[in-house]
CSV table of C-alpha atoms and ligand atoms in Angstrom, one decimal:
chain,number,residue,atom,x,y,z
W,1,MET,CA,9.0,22.3,23.3
W,2,ASN,CA,7.1,23.9,26.1
W,3,ASN,CA,3.9,25.8,25.7
W,4,VAL,CA,3.7,29.6,26.0
W,5,ASN,CA,3.0,29.5,29.8
W,6,GLY,CA,6.2,27.5,30.4
W,7,SER,CA,4.3,24.9,32.4
W,8,GLY,CA,6.3,22.1,30.9
W,9,LYS,CA,3.2,20.6,29.3
W,10,THR,CA,3.3,20.0,25.6
W,11,TRP,CA,0.4,19.5,23.3
W,12,ARG,CA,2.1,16.9,21.1
W,13,SER,CA,2.3,13.3,22.4
W,14,ASP,CA,5.5,11.3,22.3
W,15,ARG,CA,3.4,8.7,20.4
W,16,LEU,CA,3.3,10.9,17.3
W,17,SER,CA,7.1,10.6,17.0
W,18,GLN,CA,6.7,6.8,16.6
W,19,LEU,CA,4.3,7.2,13.6
W,20,GLY,CA,6.9,6.4,11.1
W,21,SER,CA,9.8,7.6,9.1
W,22,SER,CA,10.5,11.3,8.9
W,23,ILE,CA,11.9,10.8,5.4
W,24,PHE,CA,8.5,11.4,3.8
W,25,ALA,CA,8.5,14.9,5.3
W,26,GLU,CA,12.1,15.4,4.2
W,27,VAL,CA,11.2,14.5,0.6
W,28,SER,CA,8.3,17.0,0.7
W,29,GLU,CA,10.8,19.6,1.8
W,30,TRP,CA,13.2,18.8,-1.0
W,31,LYS,CA,10.3,19.0,-3.4
W,32,ARG,CA,9.1,22.3,-2.1
W,33,ALA,CA,12.7,23.8,-2.4
W,34,ALA,CA,13.1,22.5,-5.9
W,35,SER,CA,9.7,23.9,-6.9
W,36,ALA,CA,10.6,27.3,-5.4
W,37,ASN,CA,13.8,27.2,-7.5
W,38,GLY,CA,11.5,27.1,-10.6
W,39,MET,CA,12.1,23.4,-11.3
W,40,ASP,CA,9.5,21.5,-13.2
W,41,ILE,CA,8.6,18.7,-10.8
W,42,ILE,CA,7.7,15.2,-12.0
W,43,ASP,CA,6.3,13.6,-8.8
W,44,LEU,CA,6.8,9.8,-8.9
W,45,GLY,CA,7.0,9.7,-5.1
W,46,ILE,CA,3.3,9.6,-4.2
W,47,GLY,CA,1.4,6.4,-4.1
W,48,SER,CA,-1.9,7.9,-5.2
W,49,PRO,CA,-3.5,7.1,-8.6
W,50,ASP,CA,-3.6,10.1,-11.0
W,51,LYS,CA,-6.9,9.0,-12.7
W,52,PRO,CA,-10.5,9.7,-11.6
W,53,PRO,CA,-13.0,6.9,-11.1
W,54,SER,CA,-15.2,5.9,-14.0
W,55,GLU,CA,-18.0,8.2,-15.1
W,56,SER,CA,-20.7,5.9,-13.7
W,57,VAL,CA,-19.0,5.8,-10.3
W,58,ARG,CA,-18.9,9.6,-10.3
W,59,LYS,CA,-22.6,9.8,-11.4
W,60,ALA,CA,-23.7,7.4,-8.7
W,61,LEU,CA,-21.9,9.5,-6.1
W,62,SER,CA,-23.4,12.8,-7.3
W,63,GLU,CA,-26.9,11.4,-7.6
W,64,ALA,CA,-26.6,9.9,-4.1
W,65,VAL,CA,-25.4,13.2,-2.7
W,66,LEU,CA,-28.6,14.9,-3.9
W,67,ARG,CA,-30.8,12.4,-2.2
W,68,THR,CA,-32.3,13.6,1.2
W,69,ASP,CA,-32.0,10.2,2.8
W,70,MET,CA,-28.2,10.0,2.7
W,71,TYR,CA,-27.3,12.2,5.7
W,72,ALA,CA,-28.0,10.2,8.8
W,73,TYR,CA,-25.0,8.5,10.6
W,74,PRO,CA,-24.3,5.7,8.2
W,75,SER,CA,-24.0,3.1,11.0
W,76,ILE,CA,-27.7,3.6,11.8
W,77,LYS,CA,-28.5,1.8,8.6
W,78,SER,CA,-27.2,-1.7,8.1
W,79,GLY,CA,-24.5,-0.9,5.6
W,80,MET,CA,-25.4,-4.3,4.1
W,81,PRO,CA,-25.9,-3.3,0.4
W,82,PHE,CA,-22.2,-2.4,0.1
W,83,LYS,CA,-21.0,-5.4,2.0
W,84,GLU,CA,-23.3,-7.7,0.0
W,85,LYS,CA,-21.8,-6.3,-3.2
W,86,ALA,CA,-18.3,-6.6,-1.9
W,87,ALA,CA,-19.0,-10.3,-1.0
W,88,ALA,CA,-20.4,-10.9,-4.5
W,89,TRP,CA,-17.3,-9.3,-6.0
W,90,MET,CA,-15.1,-11.5,-3.8
W,91,TYR,CA,-16.9,-14.6,-5.2
W,92,HIS,CA,-16.7,-13.3,-8.8
W,93,ARG,CA,-13.1,-12.3,-8.6
W,94,PHE,CA,-11.6,-15.0,-6.4
W,95,GLY,CA,-14.2,-17.7,-6.1
W,96,VAL,CA,-14.3,-17.0,-2.3
W,97,THR,CA,-17.4,-17.1,-0.2
W,98,VAL,CA,-17.6,-14.5,2.5
W,99,ASP,CA,-20.6,-14.0,4.8
W,100,PRO,CA,-21.1,-10.2,4.6
W,101,ALA,CA,-23.0,-10.0,7.9
W,102,ASN,CA,-20.4,-11.7,10.1
W,103,GLU,CA,-17.1,-12.0,8.1
W,104,MET,CA,-16.9,-8.5,6.7
W,105,VAL,CA,-16.5,-4.9,8.1
W,106,THR,CA,-16.6,-1.8,6.0
W,107,ILE,CA,-13.7,0.6,6.6
W,108,LEU,CA,-12.8,4.1,5.6
W,109,GLY,CA,-10.0,2.8,3.4
W,110,SER,CA,-7.5,0.1,4.3
W,111,GLN,CA,-5.5,2.8,6.1
W,112,ASP,CA,-8.2,3.1,8.6
W,113,GLY,CA,-8.5,-0.6,9.2
W,114,LEU,CA,-4.8,-1.2,9.3
W,115,ALA,CA,-4.3,1.7,11.7
W,116,HIS,CA,-6.9,0.3,14.1
W,117,LEU,CA,-6.5,-3.4,13.8
W,118,ALA,CA,-3.9,-3.8,16.5
W,119,LEU,CA,-5.9,-1.6,18.9
W,120,ALA,CA,-8.9,-3.9,18.3
W,121,ILE,CA,-7.3,-7.3,18.6
W,122,CYS,CA,-4.0,-6.9,20.6
W,123,ASP,CA,-3.0,-5.9,24.1
W,124,PRO,CA,0.0,-3.8,25.1
W,125,GLY,CA,3.1,-6.0,25.1
W,126,ASP,CA,1.8,-8.4,22.4
W,127,ILE,CA,4.2,-9.3,19.6
W,128,VAL,CA,3.3,-9.0,15.9
W,129,LEU,CA,5.3,-10.1,12.9
W,130,LEU,CA,5.9,-7.3,10.4
W,131,PRO,CA,7.7,-7.1,7.0
W,132,ASN,CA,10.8,-5.0,6.6
W,133,PRO,CA,10.6,-3.1,4.2
W,134,GLY,CA,6.9,-2.4,4.9
W,135,TYR,CA,4.1,0.0,4.3
W,136,PRO,CA,4.5,2.7,7.0
W,137,ILE,CA,1.1,2.4,8.8
W,138,TYR,CA,2.0,-1.2,9.8
W,139,ALA,CA,4.6,-0.2,12.3
W,140,ALA,CA,2.8,3.0,13.2
W,141,SER,CA,-0.4,1.0,14.2
W,142,LEU,CA,1.7,-1.1,16.6
W,143,ALA,CA,3.2,1.9,18.1
W,144,LEU,CA,-0.2,3.4,18.7
W,145,ALA,CA,-1.4,0.2,20.4
W,146,GLY,CA,1.8,-0.4,22.5
W,147,VAL,CA,2.4,-3.6,20.6
W,148,GLN,CA,5.9,-4.9,19.8
W,149,ALA,CA,7.1,-5.5,16.3
W,150,HIS,CA,9.2,-8.5,15.3
W,151,TYR,CA,10.6,-7.8,11.8
W,152,MET,CA,10.9,-10.2,9.0
W,153,PRO,CA,13.5,-9.1,6.4
W,154,LEU,CA,12.2,-9.3,2.8
W,155,ARG,CA,15.2,-9.8,0.5
W,156,SER,CA,15.6,-10.2,-3.2
W,157,GLU,CA,17.4,-13.6,-2.8
W,158,ASN,CA,14.1,-14.9,-1.4
W,159,ASN,CA,11.9,-13.2,-4.0
W,160,PHE,CA,11.0,-10.7,-1.3
W,161,LEU,CA,9.0,-13.3,0.6
W,162,PRO,CA,9.7,-13.8,4.4
W,163,ASP,CA,11.8,-16.8,5.4
W,164,LEU,CA,9.1,-18.5,7.6
W,165,GLU,CA,11.6,-21.0,8.9
W,166,ALA,CA,14.0,-18.3,10.1
W,167,ILE,CA,11.4,-17.1,12.6
W,168,SER,CA,12.0,-18.9,15.9
W,169,GLN,CA,9.4,-21.3,17.4
W,170,ASP,CA,9.3,-19.0,20.4
W,171,ILE,CA,8.3,-15.9,18.3
W,172,TRP,CA,5.8,-18.0,16.4
W,173,GLN,CA,4.3,-19.1,19.7
W,174,LYS,CA,4.1,-15.5,21.1
W,175,ALA,CA,3.0,-13.7,17.9
W,176,LYS,CA,-0.6,-12.5,17.8
W,177,PHE,CA,-0.7,-11.8,14.0
W,178,ILE,CA,1.6,-11.8,11.0
W,179,LEU,CA,1.1,-9.0,8.5
W,180,LEU,CA,1.9,-9.3,4.8
W,181,ASN,CA,1.1,-7.5,1.6
W,182,TYR,CA,1.3,-9.1,-1.9
W,183,PRO,CA,1.4,-7.6,-4.5
W,184,ASN,CA,3.7,-5.5,-2.4
W,185,ASN,CA,4.2,-1.8,-1.8
W,186,PRO,CA,7.0,-0.8,-2.0
W,187,LEU,CA,8.7,-3.9,-3.4
W,188,SER,CA,6.1,-4.7,-6.2
W,189,ALA,CA,6.8,-8.4,-5.3
W,190,VAL,CA,4.1,-11.0,-5.7
W,191,ALA,CA,3.2,-14.2,-3.8
W,192,ASP,CA,1.5,-17.3,-5.2
W,193,LEU,CA,-1.0,-19.6,-3.5
W,194,SER,CA,1.6,-22.2,-2.6
W,195,PHE,CA,3.4,-19.6,-0.5
W,196,PHE,CA,0.1,-18.7,1.1
W,197,GLU,CA,-0.6,-22.4,1.8
W,198,ARG,CA,2.8,-22.7,3.6
W,199,LEU,CA,2.2,-19.6,5.5
W,200,LEU,CA,-1.2,-20.8,6.7
W,201,GLU,CA,0.2,-24.1,7.8
W,202,LYS,CA,2.7,-22.3,10.0
W,203,ALA,CA,0.0,-19.9,11.2
W,204,ARG,CA,-2.4,-22.7,12.1
W,205,LYS,CA,0.3,-24.6,14.0
W,206,HIS,CA,1.0,-21.7,16.2
W,207,ASP,CA,-2.5,-20.1,16.1
W,208,VAL,CA,-1.3,-16.8,14.6
W,209,LEU,CA,-3.8,-14.7,12.7
W,210,VAL,CA,-2.6,-13.9,9.2
W,211,VAL,CA,-3.4,-10.4,8.1
W,212,HIS,CA,-3.1,-9.8,4.4
W,213,ASP,CA,-3.2,-6.3,2.8
W,214,LEU,CA,-4.4,-6.8,-0.8
W,215,ALA,CA,-4.5,-3.2,-2.0
W,216,TYR,CA,-3.1,-4.1,-5.5
W,217,CYS,CA,-5.1,-7.1,-6.6
W,218,GLU,CA,-6.3,-5.4,-9.8
W,219,MET,CA,-2.8,-4.3,-10.8
W,220,GLY,CA,-1.3,-7.5,-12.1
W,221,PHE,CA,0.5,-7.5,-15.5
W,222,ASP,CA,1.0,-9.9,-18.4
W,223,GLY,CA,-2.2,-11.8,-17.6
W,224,TYR,CA,-1.2,-12.3,-14.0
W,225,LYS,CA,-4.1,-12.2,-11.6
W,226,PRO,CA,-3.0,-11.7,-8.0
W,227,PRO,CA,-4.7,-14.2,-5.7
W,228,SER,CA,-6.6,-13.7,-2.4
W,229,ILE,CA,-5.2,-15.6,0.5
W,230,LEU,CA,-8.8,-16.5,1.3
W,231,GLN,CA,-8.6,-18.8,-1.7
W,232,VAL,CA,-6.7,-21.3,0.4
W,233,ALA,CA,-9.2,-23.9,1.7
W,234,GLY,CA,-10.4,-23.1,5.2
W,235,ALA,CA,-8.4,-19.8,5.3
W,236,SER,CA,-11.2,-17.6,6.7
W,237,GLU,CA,-10.7,-19.2,10.2
W,238,GLN,CA,-7.1,-18.0,10.4
W,239,VAL,CA,-7.1,-14.9,8.1
W,240,VAL,CA,-8.3,-11.4,7.7
W,241,GLU,CA,-7.7,-9.7,4.3
W,242,PHE,CA,-7.9,-5.9,3.6
W,243,HIS,CA,-9.4,-4.7,0.4
W,244,SER,CA,-9.4,-1.2,-0.9
W,245,LEU,CA,-11.2,0.6,-3.7
W,246,SER,CA,-8.5,3.3,-3.8
W,247,LYS,CA,-6.1,1.7,-6.2
W,248,SER,CA,-8.4,-0.7,-8.0
W,249,PHE,CA,-11.0,1.9,-9.0
W,250,ASN,CA,-9.2,5.2,-8.6
W,251,MET,CA,-11.3,6.0,-5.5
W,252,ALA,CA,-8.5,7.0,-3.1
W,253,GLY,CA,-10.2,10.2,-2.0
W,254,CYS,CA,-13.5,8.5,-1.4
W,255,ARG,CA,-12.1,6.5,1.6
W,256,ILE,CA,-13.7,3.1,1.3
W,257,GLY,CA,-12.7,-0.5,1.6
W,258,PHE,CA,-13.4,-3.6,3.6
W,259,MET,CA,-11.8,-6.3,5.8
W,260,ALA,CA,-13.0,-9.9,5.3
W,261,GLY,CA,-12.2,-13.1,7.2
W,262,ASN,CA,-12.1,-14.4,10.8
W,263,ARG,CA,-15.3,-13.5,12.6
W,264,GLU,CA,-13.8,-12.6,15.9
W,265,ALA,CA,-11.2,-10.2,14.4
W,266,VAL,CA,-13.9,-8.7,12.2
W,267,GLY,CA,-16.2,-8.2,15.2
W,268,ALA,CA,-13.4,-6.7,17.2
W,269,LEU,CA,-12.5,-4.1,14.6
W,270,ARG,CA,-16.2,-3.3,14.0
W,271,GLU,CA,-16.7,-2.8,17.8
W,272,LEU,CA,-13.7,-0.4,18.0
W,273,LYS,CA,-14.8,1.5,15.0
W,274,ALA,CA,-18.4,1.8,16.3
W,275,ASN,CA,-16.8,3.9,19.0
W,276,ILE,CA,-14.6,6.0,16.7
W,277,ASP,CA,-16.4,6.8,13.4
W,278,TYR,CA,-20.0,6.0,12.4
W,279,GLY,CA,-19.3,4.4,9.1
W,280,ALA,CA,-18.5,5.5,5.6
W,281,PHE,CA,-20.7,8.3,4.1
W,282,ASP,CA,-23.6,6.6,2.4
W,283,PRO,CA,-23.1,8.2,-1.1
W,284,ILE,CA,-19.6,6.8,-1.1
W,285,GLN,CA,-21.0,3.4,-0.3
W,286,GLU,CA,-23.3,3.8,-3.2
W,287,ALA,CA,-20.4,4.8,-5.5
W,288,GLY,CA,-18.5,1.7,-4.2
W,289,ILE,CA,-21.4,-0.5,-5.1
W,290,VAL,CA,-21.3,0.8,-8.7
W,291,ALA,CA,-17.5,0.3,-9.0
W,292,LEU,CA,-17.7,-3.3,-7.8
W,293,GLN,CA,-20.7,-4.1,-10.0
W,294,GLU,CA,-18.9,-2.5,-13.0
W,295,ALA,CA,-15.8,-4.7,-12.3
W,296,MET,CA,-18.1,-7.8,-12.4
W,297,ASN,CA,-19.6,-6.7,-15.7
W,298,GLU,CA,-16.3,-6.5,-17.4
W,299,THR,CA,-16.0,-9.2,-20.0
W,300,ASP,CA,-12.4,-8.8,-21.0
W,301,CYS,CA,-9.6,-7.8,-18.7
W,302,THR,CA,-9.4,-4.1,-19.4
W,303,ASN,CA,-9.0,-3.3,-15.7
W,304,ILE,CA,-6.7,-0.8,-14.2
W,305,GLY,CA,-3.8,-3.1,-14.7
W,306,THR,CA,-3.7,-2.5,-18.5
W,307,LEU,CA,-2.9,1.2,-17.9
W,308,TYR,CA,0.0,0.5,-15.5
W,309,GLU,CA,1.3,-2.3,-17.6
W,310,ARG,CA,1.8,0.1,-20.5
W,311,ARG,CA,3.4,2.7,-18.3
W,312,ARG,CA,5.7,0.0,-16.8
W,313,ASP,CA,6.8,-1.1,-20.3
W,314,THR,CA,7.4,2.4,-21.5
W,315,PHE,CA,9.3,3.5,-18.3
W,316,ILE,CA,11.4,0.4,-17.8
W,317,ALA,CA,12.5,0.4,-21.4
W,318,ALA,CA,13.4,4.1,-21.2
W,319,LEU,CA,15.4,3.7,-18.0
W,320,ARG,CA,17.3,0.8,-19.5
W,321,ARG,CA,18.2,2.9,-22.5
W,322,GLU,CA,19.6,5.4,-20.1
W,323,GLY,CA,21.8,2.7,-18.5
W,324,TRP,CA,19.8,1.9,-15.4
W,325,GLU,CA,19.0,-1.8,-15.4
W,326,VAL,CA,15.9,-2.0,-13.2
W,327,GLU,CA,13.7,-5.1,-12.8
W,328,ALA,CA,10.3,-5.0,-14.3
W,329,PRO,CA,7.5,-5.5,-11.8
W,330,LYS,CA,4.8,-8.1,-12.3
W,331,ALA,CA,2.2,-6.1,-10.4
W,332,THR,CA,1.4,-2.8,-8.6
W,333,MET,CA,2.1,0.8,-9.6
W,334,PHE,CA,5.7,0.8,-8.3
W,335,VAL,CA,9.2,0.1,-9.6
W,336,TRP,CA,11.5,-1.0,-6.8
W,337,ALA,CA,14.8,0.0,-8.3
W,338,LYS,CA,18.3,-1.0,-7.1
W,339,LEU,CA,20.4,2.2,-6.9
W,340,PRO,CA,22.3,3.0,-10.0
W,341,THR,CA,26.1,3.4,-9.9
W,342,ILE,CA,27.0,7.0,-9.7
W,343,CYS,CA,30.6,7.8,-10.7
W,344,TRP,CA,30.8,11.5,-11.1
W,345,ASP,CA,31.0,12.6,-7.5
W,346,SER,CA,33.0,10.5,-5.1
W,347,THR,CA,32.6,13.1,-2.3
W,348,ILE,CA,29.0,12.0,-1.7
W,349,ILE,CA,28.2,8.7,0.0
W,350,TRP,CA,25.4,7.5,-2.3
W,351,THR,CA,22.6,6.0,-0.3
W,352,SER,CA,18.9,5.7,-1.2
W,353,ARG,CA,18.5,9.1,0.6
W,354,THR,CA,21.3,11.0,-1.0
W,355,ILE,CA,20.5,9.7,-4.5
W,356,SER,CA,16.8,10.7,-4.1
W,357,ARG,CA,17.8,14.1,-2.8
W,358,GLU,CA,20.5,14.9,-5.3
W,359,MET,CA,18.4,13.5,-8.2
W,360,LEU,CA,15.4,15.7,-7.2
W,361,LYS,CA,17.6,18.7,-6.9
W,362,ALA,CA,19.2,18.1,-10.3
W,363,THR,CA,16.2,16.8,-12.3
W,364,GLY,CA,12.9,17.7,-10.5
W,365,VAL,CA,12.0,14.0,-10.5
W,366,VAL,CA,10.7,12.8,-7.1
W,367,VAL,CA,11.3,9.2,-5.9
W,368,ILE,CA,11.1,7.8,-2.4
W,369,PRO,CA,14.3,6.5,-0.7
W,370,GLY,CA,13.9,2.8,0.1
W,371,GLU,CA,15.1,3.5,3.6
W,372,ALA,CA,11.8,5.2,4.3
W,373,PHE,CA,10.1,1.8,4.4
W,374,GLY,CA,12.6,0.2,6.8
W,375,THR,CA,16.3,-0.7,7.2
W,376,GLU,CA,16.0,-3.4,4.6
W,377,GLY,CA,14.9,-0.8,2.0
W,378,GLU,CA,18.4,0.7,1.9
W,379,GLY,CA,20.0,0.3,-1.6
W,380,TYR,CA,16.7,0.9,-3.4
W,381,VAL,CA,14.3,3.7,-4.4
W,382,ARG,CA,10.6,3.4,-5.0
W,383,ILE,CA,9.3,5.0,-8.2
W,384,ALA,CA,5.5,5.3,-8.7
W,385,LEU,CA,4.1,5.1,-12.2
W,386,VAL,CA,1.6,7.8,-11.5
W,387,GLU,CA,2.1,10.1,-14.5
W,388,GLU,CA,1.2,9.7,-18.2
W,389,GLU,CA,3.7,8.0,-20.5
W,390,ASP,CA,5.2,11.2,-22.0
W,391,ARG,CA,6.0,12.4,-18.5
W,392,LEU,CA,7.5,9.1,-17.6
W,393,LEU,CA,9.7,9.2,-20.7
W,394,GLU,CA,10.8,12.8,-19.8
W,395,ALA,CA,11.6,11.6,-16.2
W,396,ALA,CA,13.7,8.7,-17.5
W,397,GLU,CA,15.7,11.0,-19.8
W,398,ARG,CA,16.4,13.4,-16.9
W,399,ILE,CA,17.3,10.6,-14.6
W,400,GLY,CA,19.7,9.3,-17.3
W,401,ARG,CA,21.5,12.7,-17.6
W,402,PHE,CA,21.7,12.7,-13.8
W,403,ILE,CA,23.3,9.2,-13.5
W,404,ARG,CA,25.8,10.2,-16.2
W,405,GLY,CA,26.6,13.5,-14.4
W,406,GLU,CA,25.7,15.6,-17.5
W,407,HIS,CA,24.0,18.2,-15.3
W,408,VAL,CA,27.3,18.8,-13.6
W,409,ILE,CA,29.5,18.9,-16.7
W,410,ASN,CA,27.3,21.3,-18.6
A,501,PLP,C1,-2.4,2.7,-0.7
A,501,PLP,C2,-2.3,1.6,0.3
A,501,PLP,C3,-3.1,1.4,1.3
A,501,PLP,C4,-4.2,2.3,1.7
A,501,PLP,O1,-5.3,2.3,1.0
A,501,PLP,P1,-6.6,3.1,1.4
A,501,PLP,O2,-7.6,2.1,1.1
A,501,PLP,O3,-6.7,4.3,0.5
A,501,PLP,O4,-6.5,3.5,2.8
A,501,PLP,C5,-3.0,0.2,2.1
A,501,PLP,N1,-2.0,-0.6,1.9
A,501,PLP,C6,-1.1,-0.4,0.9
A,501,PLP,C7,0.0,-1.4,0.7
A,501,PLP,C8,-1.2,0.7,0.1
A,501,PLP,O5,-0.3,0.9,-0.9
């Protein structure tokens, strides 16, 4: 599209078109249309927690906001209190020792760190190993940096782990880093320490940095506590791990997290970010300190996982009653559901996209087509457990009527 002067210039870079799937925009449009038709929308599409942070976190934030010494550029201060607390929490939660001064950088949410990592540690033309399906910013960050993705399919027959042996020696030799995320969004798959050990062995052999996105470490179910890859002995030489307070402490809007691990990579990201933003707003760092301290004070395991475990149990049981046999996740706030069989309309080719679209039109329930996360996501939809149990039950009933075609018959 040309500008009004017809000069041929456009004020939208080609780069923007590489930022990821247009399906998310499409889903928003379906949702807007259904809402305009008077449909009651149950939005299980978004990956944003529906609860607020604890009261003490909100108090800490509001008290800090009233202080007069909180308004300088945050980077002028050391930012050490937040990083020291984060390091203490890493030790408490995982038994991992991180040097907060040299092995940790504070970020404006993992999204910020993930978006900028390739720019900080890669050069154009480098190769990076990415999961397919994968969280959208992974591929987008490579596009921004002119870095080439080599995709690793994550398939159910392999428990949604990459087949490390299927990656050629040549690719291993060339790759700058490998990016993984367990517990996984959108797959809700988990990885144990023995997988991480095998991964690190490969990575060391070929000197590939392992980048692990651990956004869902506090959302394990049935007593399962997702591990940090930094628990593997000597891992910090070869690894950086992203941590986010968004999902663990319902602080998504606060924009704070940290990356911990290899000094050189930490230093590179810090250097890039020093030129882009000047750090996280100090009151948010104060609130983050309280959230992490509170997590360390917990004596039982009444963390955020308990809430999502109950929702999972309610929702999965309800969907099964409606005839949709979905697998129960061990972690995260997502259900990765194989498409149900739809028999009532043979004129439609049922893909993750058409099922999501027709289901939203008929029921008002929003889910994300698996295809939005990569080609390997076809055949699935992602359902986020971000509503109260009564709404999840209502959603399951409506979905059941849709699968059986009752909305058409009546
Ligand atoms: C939500 C999410 C993030 C982003 O978290 P922020 O810290 O809020 O930026 C990163 N990775 C995954 C897999 C997520 O689901």
